[in-house]
mmCIF file with all atom_site columns, C-alpha atoms in Angstrom:
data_model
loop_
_atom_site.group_PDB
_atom_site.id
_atom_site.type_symbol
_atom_site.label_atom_id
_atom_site.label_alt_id
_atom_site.label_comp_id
_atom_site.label_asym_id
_atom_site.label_entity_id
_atom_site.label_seq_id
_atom_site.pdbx_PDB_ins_code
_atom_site.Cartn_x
_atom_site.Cartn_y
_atom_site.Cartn_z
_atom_site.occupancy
_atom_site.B_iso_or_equiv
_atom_site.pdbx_formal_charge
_atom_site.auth_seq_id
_atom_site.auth_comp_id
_atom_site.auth_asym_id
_atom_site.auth_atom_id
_atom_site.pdbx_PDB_model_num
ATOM 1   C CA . UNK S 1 1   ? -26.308 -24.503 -12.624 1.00 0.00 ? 1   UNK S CA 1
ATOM 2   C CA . UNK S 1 2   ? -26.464 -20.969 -11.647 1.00 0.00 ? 2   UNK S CA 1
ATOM 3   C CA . UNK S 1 3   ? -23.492 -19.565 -9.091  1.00 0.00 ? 3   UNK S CA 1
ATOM 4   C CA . UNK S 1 4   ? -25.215 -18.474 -6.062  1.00 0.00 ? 4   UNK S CA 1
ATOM 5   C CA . UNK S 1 5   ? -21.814 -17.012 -4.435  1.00 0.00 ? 5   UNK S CA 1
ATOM 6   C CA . UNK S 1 6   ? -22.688 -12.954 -3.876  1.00 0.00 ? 6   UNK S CA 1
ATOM 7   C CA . UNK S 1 7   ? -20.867 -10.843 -6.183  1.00 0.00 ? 7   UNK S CA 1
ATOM 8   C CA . UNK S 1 8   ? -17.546 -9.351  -5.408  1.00 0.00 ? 8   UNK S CA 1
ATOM 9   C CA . UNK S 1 9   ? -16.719 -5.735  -6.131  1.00 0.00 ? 9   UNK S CA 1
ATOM 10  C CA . UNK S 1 10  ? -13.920 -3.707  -6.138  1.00 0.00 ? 10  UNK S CA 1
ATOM 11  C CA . UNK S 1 11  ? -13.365 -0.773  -3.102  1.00 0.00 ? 11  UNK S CA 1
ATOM 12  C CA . UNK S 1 12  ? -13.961 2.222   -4.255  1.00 0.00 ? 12  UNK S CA 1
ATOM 13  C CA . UNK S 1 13  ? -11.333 5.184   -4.532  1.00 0.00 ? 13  UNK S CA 1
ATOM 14  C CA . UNK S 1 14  ? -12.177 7.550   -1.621  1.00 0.00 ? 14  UNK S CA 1
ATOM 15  C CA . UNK S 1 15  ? -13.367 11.427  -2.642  1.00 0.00 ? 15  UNK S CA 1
ATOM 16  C CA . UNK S 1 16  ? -10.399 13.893  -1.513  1.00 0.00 ? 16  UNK S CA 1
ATOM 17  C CA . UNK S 1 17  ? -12.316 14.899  1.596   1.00 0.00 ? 17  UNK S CA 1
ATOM 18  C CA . UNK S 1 18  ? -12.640 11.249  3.104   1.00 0.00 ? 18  UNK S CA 1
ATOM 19  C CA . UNK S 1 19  ? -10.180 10.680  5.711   1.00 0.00 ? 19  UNK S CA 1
ATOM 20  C CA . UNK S 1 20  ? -7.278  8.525   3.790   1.00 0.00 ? 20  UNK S CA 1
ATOM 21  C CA . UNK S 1 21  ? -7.449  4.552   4.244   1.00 0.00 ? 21  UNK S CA 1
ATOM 22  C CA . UNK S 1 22  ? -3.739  4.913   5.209   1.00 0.00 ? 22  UNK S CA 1
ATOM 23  C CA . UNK S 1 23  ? -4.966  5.690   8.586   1.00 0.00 ? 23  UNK S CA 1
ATOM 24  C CA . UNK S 1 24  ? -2.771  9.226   8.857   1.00 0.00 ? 24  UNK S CA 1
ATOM 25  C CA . UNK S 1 25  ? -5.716  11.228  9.653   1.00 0.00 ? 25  UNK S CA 1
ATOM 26  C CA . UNK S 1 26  ? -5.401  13.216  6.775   1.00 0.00 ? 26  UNK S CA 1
ATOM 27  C CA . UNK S 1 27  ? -7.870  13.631  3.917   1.00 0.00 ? 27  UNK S CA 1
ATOM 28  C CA . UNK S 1 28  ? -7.303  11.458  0.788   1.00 0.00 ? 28  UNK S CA 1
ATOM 29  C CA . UNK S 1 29  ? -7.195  14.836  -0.865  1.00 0.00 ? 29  UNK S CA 1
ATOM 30  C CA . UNK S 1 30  ? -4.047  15.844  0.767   1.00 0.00 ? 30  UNK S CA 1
ATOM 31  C CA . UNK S 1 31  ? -2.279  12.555  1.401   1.00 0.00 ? 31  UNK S CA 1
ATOM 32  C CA . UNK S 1 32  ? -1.981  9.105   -0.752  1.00 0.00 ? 32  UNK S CA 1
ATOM 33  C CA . UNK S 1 33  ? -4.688  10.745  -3.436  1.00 0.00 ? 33  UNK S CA 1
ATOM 34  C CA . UNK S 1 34  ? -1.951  12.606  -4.834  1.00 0.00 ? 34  UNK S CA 1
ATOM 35  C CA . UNK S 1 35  ? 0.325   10.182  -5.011  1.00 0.00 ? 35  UNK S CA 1
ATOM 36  C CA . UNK S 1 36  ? -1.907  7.544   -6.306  1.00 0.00 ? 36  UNK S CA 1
ATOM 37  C CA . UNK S 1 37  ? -2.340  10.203  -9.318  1.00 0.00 ? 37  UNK S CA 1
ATOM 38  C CA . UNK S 1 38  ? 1.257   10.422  -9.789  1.00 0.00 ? 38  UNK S CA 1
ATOM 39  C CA . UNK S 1 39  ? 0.802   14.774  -9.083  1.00 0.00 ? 39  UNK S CA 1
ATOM 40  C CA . UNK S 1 40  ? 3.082   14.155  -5.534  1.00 0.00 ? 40  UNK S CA 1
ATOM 41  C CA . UNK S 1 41  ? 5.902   12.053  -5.260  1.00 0.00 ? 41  UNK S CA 1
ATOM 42  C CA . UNK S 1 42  ? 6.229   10.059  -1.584  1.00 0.00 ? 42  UNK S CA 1
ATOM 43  C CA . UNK S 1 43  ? 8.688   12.519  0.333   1.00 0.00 ? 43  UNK S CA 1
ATOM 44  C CA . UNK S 1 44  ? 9.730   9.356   2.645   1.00 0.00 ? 44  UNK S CA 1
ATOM 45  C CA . UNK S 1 45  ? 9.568   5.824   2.089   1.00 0.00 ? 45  UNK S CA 1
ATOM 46  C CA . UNK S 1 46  ? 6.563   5.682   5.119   1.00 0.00 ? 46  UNK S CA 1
ATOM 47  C CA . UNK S 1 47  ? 5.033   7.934   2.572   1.00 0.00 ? 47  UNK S CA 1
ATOM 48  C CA . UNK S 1 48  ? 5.580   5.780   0.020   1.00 0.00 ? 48  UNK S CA 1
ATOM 49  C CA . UNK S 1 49  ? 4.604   2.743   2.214   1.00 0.00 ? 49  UNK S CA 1
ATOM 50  C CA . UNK S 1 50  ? 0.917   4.254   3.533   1.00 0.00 ? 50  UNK S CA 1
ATOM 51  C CA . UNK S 1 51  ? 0.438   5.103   -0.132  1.00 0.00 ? 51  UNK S CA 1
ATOM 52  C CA . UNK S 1 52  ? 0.825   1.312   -1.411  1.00 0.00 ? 52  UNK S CA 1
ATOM 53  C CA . UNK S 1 53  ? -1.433  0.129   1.696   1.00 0.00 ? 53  UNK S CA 1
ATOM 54  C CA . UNK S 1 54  ? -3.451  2.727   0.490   1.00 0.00 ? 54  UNK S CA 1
ATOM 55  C CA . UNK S 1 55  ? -3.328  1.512   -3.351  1.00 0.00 ? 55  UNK S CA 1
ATOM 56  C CA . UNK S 1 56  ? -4.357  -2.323  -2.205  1.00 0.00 ? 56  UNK S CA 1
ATOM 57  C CA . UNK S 1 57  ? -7.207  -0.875  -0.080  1.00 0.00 ? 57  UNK S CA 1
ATOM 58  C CA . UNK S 1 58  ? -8.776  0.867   -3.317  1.00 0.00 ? 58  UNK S CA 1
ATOM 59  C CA . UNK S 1 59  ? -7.454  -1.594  -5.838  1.00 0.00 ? 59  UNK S CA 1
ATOM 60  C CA . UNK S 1 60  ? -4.925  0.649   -7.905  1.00 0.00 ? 60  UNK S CA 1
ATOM 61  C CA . UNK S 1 61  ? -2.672  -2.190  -9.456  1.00 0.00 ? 61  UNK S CA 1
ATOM 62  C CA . UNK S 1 62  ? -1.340  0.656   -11.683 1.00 0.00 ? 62  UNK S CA 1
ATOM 63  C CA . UNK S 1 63  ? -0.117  2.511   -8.883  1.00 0.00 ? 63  UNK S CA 1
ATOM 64  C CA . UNK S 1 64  ? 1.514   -0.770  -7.037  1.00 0.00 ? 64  UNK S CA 1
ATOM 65  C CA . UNK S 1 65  ? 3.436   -1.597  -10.053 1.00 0.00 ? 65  UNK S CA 1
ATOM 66  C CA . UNK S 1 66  ? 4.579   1.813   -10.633 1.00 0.00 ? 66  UNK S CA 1
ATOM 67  C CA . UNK S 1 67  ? 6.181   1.994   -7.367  1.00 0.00 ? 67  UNK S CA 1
ATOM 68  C CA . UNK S 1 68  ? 7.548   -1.066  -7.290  1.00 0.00 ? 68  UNK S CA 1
ATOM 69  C CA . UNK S 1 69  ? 11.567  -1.296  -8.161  1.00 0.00 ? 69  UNK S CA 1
ATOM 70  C CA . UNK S 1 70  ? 12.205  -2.097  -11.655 1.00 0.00 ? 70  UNK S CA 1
ATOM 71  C CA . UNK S 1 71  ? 14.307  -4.785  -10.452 1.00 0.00 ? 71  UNK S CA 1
ATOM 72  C CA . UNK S 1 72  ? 11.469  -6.363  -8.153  1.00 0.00 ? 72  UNK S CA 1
ATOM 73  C CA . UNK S 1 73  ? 8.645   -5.528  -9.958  1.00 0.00 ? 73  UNK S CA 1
ATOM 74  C CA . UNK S 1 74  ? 6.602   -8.475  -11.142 1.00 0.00 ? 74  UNK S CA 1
ATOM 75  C CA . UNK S 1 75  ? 4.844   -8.128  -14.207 1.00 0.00 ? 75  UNK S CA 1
ATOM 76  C CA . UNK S 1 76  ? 1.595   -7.852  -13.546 1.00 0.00 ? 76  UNK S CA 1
ATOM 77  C CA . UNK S 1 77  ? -0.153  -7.637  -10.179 1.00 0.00 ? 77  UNK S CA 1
ATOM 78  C CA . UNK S 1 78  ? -4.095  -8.120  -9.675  1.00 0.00 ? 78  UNK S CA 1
ATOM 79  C CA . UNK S 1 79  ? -5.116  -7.490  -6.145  1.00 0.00 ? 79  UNK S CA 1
ATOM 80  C CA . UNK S 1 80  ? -8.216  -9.647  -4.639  1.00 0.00 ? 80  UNK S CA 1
ATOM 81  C CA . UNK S 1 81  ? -11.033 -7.614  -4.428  1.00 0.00 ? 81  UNK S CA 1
ATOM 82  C CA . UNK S 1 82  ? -12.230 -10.308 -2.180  1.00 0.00 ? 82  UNK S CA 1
ATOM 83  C CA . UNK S 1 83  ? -9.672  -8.860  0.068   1.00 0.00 ? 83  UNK S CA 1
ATOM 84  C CA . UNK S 1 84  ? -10.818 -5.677  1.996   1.00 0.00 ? 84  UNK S CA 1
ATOM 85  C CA . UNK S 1 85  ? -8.086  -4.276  3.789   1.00 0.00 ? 85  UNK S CA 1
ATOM 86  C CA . UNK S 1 86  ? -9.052  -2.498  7.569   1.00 0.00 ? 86  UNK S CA 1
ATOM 87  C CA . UNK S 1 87  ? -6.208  -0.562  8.851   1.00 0.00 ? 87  UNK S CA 1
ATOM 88  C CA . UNK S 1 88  ? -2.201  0.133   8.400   1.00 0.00 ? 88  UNK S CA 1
ATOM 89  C CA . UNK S 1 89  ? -0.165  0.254   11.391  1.00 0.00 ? 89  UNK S CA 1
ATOM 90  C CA . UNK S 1 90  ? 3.530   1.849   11.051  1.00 0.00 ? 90  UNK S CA 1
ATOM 91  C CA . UNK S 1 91  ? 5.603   0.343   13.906  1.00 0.00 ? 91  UNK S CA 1
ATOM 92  C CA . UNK S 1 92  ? 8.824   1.661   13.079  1.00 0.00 ? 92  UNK S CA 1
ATOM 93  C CA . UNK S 1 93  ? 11.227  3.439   10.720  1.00 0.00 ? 93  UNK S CA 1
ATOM 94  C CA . UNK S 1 94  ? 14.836  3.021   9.701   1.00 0.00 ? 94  UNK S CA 1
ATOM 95  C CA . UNK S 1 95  ? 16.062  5.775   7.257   1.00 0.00 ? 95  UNK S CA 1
ATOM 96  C CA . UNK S 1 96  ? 14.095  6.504   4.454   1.00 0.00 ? 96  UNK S CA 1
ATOM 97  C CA . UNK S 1 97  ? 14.169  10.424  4.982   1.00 0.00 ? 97  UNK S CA 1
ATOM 98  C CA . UNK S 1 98  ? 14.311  13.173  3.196   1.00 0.00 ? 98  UNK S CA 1
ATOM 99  C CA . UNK S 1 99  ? 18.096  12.775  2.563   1.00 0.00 ? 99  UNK S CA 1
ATOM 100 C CA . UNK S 1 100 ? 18.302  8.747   2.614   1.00 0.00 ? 100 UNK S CA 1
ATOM 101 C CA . UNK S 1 101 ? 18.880  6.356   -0.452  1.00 0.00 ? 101 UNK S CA 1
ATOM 102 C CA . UNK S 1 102 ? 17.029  3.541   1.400   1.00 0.00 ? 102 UNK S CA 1
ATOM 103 C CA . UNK S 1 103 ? 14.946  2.913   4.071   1.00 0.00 ? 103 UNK S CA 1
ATOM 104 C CA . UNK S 1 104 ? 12.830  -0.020  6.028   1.00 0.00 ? 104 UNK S CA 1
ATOM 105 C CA . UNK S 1 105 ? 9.296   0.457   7.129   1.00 0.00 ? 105 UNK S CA 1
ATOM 106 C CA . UNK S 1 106 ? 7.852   -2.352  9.558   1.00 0.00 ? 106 UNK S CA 1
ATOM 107 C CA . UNK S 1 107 ? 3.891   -2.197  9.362   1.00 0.00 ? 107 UNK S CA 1
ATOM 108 C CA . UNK S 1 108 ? 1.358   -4.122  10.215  1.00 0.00 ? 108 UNK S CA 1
ATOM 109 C CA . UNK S 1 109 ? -1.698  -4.222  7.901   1.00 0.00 ? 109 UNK S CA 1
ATOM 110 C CA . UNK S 1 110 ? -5.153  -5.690  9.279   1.00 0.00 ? 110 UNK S CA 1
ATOM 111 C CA . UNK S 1 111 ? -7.904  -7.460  5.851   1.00 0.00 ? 111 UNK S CA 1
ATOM 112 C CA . UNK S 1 112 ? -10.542 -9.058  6.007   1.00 0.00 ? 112 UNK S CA 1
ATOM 113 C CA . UNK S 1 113 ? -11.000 -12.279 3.514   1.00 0.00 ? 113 UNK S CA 1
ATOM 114 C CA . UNK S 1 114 ? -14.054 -14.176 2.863   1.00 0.00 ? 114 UNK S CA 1
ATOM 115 C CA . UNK S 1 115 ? -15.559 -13.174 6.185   1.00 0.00 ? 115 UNK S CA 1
ATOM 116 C CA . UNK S 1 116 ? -12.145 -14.117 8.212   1.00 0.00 ? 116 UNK S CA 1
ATOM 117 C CA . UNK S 1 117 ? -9.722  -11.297 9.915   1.00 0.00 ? 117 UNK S CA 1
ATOM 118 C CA . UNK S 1 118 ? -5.727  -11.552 9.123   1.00 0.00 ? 118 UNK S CA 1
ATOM 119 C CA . UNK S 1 119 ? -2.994  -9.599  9.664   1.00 0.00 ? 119 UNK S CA 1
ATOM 120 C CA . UNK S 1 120 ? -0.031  -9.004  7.352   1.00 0.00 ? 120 UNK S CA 1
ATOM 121 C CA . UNK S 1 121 ? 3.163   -7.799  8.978   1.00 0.00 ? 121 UNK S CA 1
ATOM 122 C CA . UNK S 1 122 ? 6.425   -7.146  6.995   1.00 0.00 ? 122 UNK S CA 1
ATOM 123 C CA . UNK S 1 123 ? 9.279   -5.153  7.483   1.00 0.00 ? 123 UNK S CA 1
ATOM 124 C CA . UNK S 1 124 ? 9.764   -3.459  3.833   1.00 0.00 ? 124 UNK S CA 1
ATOM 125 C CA . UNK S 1 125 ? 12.353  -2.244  2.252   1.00 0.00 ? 125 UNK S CA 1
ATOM 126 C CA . UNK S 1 126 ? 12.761  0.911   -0.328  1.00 0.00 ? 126 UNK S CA 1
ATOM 127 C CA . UNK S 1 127 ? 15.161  2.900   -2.451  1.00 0.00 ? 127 UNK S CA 1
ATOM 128 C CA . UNK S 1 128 ? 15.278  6.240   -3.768  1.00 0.00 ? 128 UNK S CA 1
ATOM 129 C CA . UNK S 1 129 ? 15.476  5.783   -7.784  1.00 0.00 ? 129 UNK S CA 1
ATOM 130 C CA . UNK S 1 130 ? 16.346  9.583   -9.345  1.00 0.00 ? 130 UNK S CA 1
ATOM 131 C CA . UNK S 1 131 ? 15.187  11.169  -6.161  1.00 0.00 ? 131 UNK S CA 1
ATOM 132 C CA . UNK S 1 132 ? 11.581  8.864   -6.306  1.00 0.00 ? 132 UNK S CA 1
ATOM 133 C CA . UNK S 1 133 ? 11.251  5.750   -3.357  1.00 0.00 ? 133 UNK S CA 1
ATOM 134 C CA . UNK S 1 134 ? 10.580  2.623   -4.824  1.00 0.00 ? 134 UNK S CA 1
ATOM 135 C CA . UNK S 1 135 ? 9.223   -0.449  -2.817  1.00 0.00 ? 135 UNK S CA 1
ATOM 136 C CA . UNK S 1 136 ? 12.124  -3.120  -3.369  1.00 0.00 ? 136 UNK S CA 1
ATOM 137 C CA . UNK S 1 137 ? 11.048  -6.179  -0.975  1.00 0.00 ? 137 UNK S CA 1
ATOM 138 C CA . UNK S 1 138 ? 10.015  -7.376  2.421   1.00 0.00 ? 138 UNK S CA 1
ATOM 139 C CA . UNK S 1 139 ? 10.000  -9.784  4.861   1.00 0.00 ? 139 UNK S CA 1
ATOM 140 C CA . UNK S 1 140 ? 7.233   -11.730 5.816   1.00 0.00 ? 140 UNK S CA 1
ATOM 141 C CA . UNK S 1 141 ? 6.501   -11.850 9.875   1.00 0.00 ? 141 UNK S CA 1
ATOM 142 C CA . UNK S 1 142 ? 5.023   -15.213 11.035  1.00 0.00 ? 142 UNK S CA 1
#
């Protein structure tokens, strides 16, 4: 019995002048690419957070774990390639500056699954670890 399913891939990383998946504007060149190769820390924890949206939509688990919190991070973190994320809207900040420790981002982050639209919507949370942000946790919006 042969699987006639089509195949699934995984996205691509973007070439530094495509405009970044985070959905800044900005080329991939000069905003989540260097962060994804660990050459520019996250300034803010919305930095940090439109890199990690970024990091799902290409498929970098490495970069997910890494900027998890050590005392969140699961072990080991596959993401769906299945799951094709569209767009990351930032709907608010609390903290998570330059000079803050910690910070919330609420987003809202549109994917596409099997052929069906959803929407994930969290407020996150972060912390500055040795003057690098960290995703900690979120919660879930139904």
């Amino acid at each position: 019995m042969t699987d006639s399913s089509p195949a699934h891939t995984a996205p691509h990383r973007p070439e530094d002048t495509d405009r970044c998946p985070c959905g800044s504007g900005e080329q991939f060149g000069r905003c989540c690419g260097p962060r994804l190769d660990g050459t520019s820390p996250a300034p803010t924890a919305e930095a940090l957070m439109r890199s990690r949206y970024t990091a799902f939509a290409v498929g970098d688990s490495g970069y997910l774990l890494r900027s998890w919190h050590p005392r969140t991070r699961p072990s080991t973190l596959e993401p769906d390639p299945r799951q094709h994320w569209i767009s990351l809207q930032i709907f608010g900040t609390e903290a998570g500056g330059l000079f803050d420790q910690s910070g919330v981002v609420e987003f809202r982050a549109t994917y596409r699954f099997e052929g069906r639209r959803g929407v994930l919507a969290e407020c996150s949370r972060f912390a500055r670890v040795n003057g690098d942000w960290f995703y900690v946790d979120g919660d879930i919006e139904t």
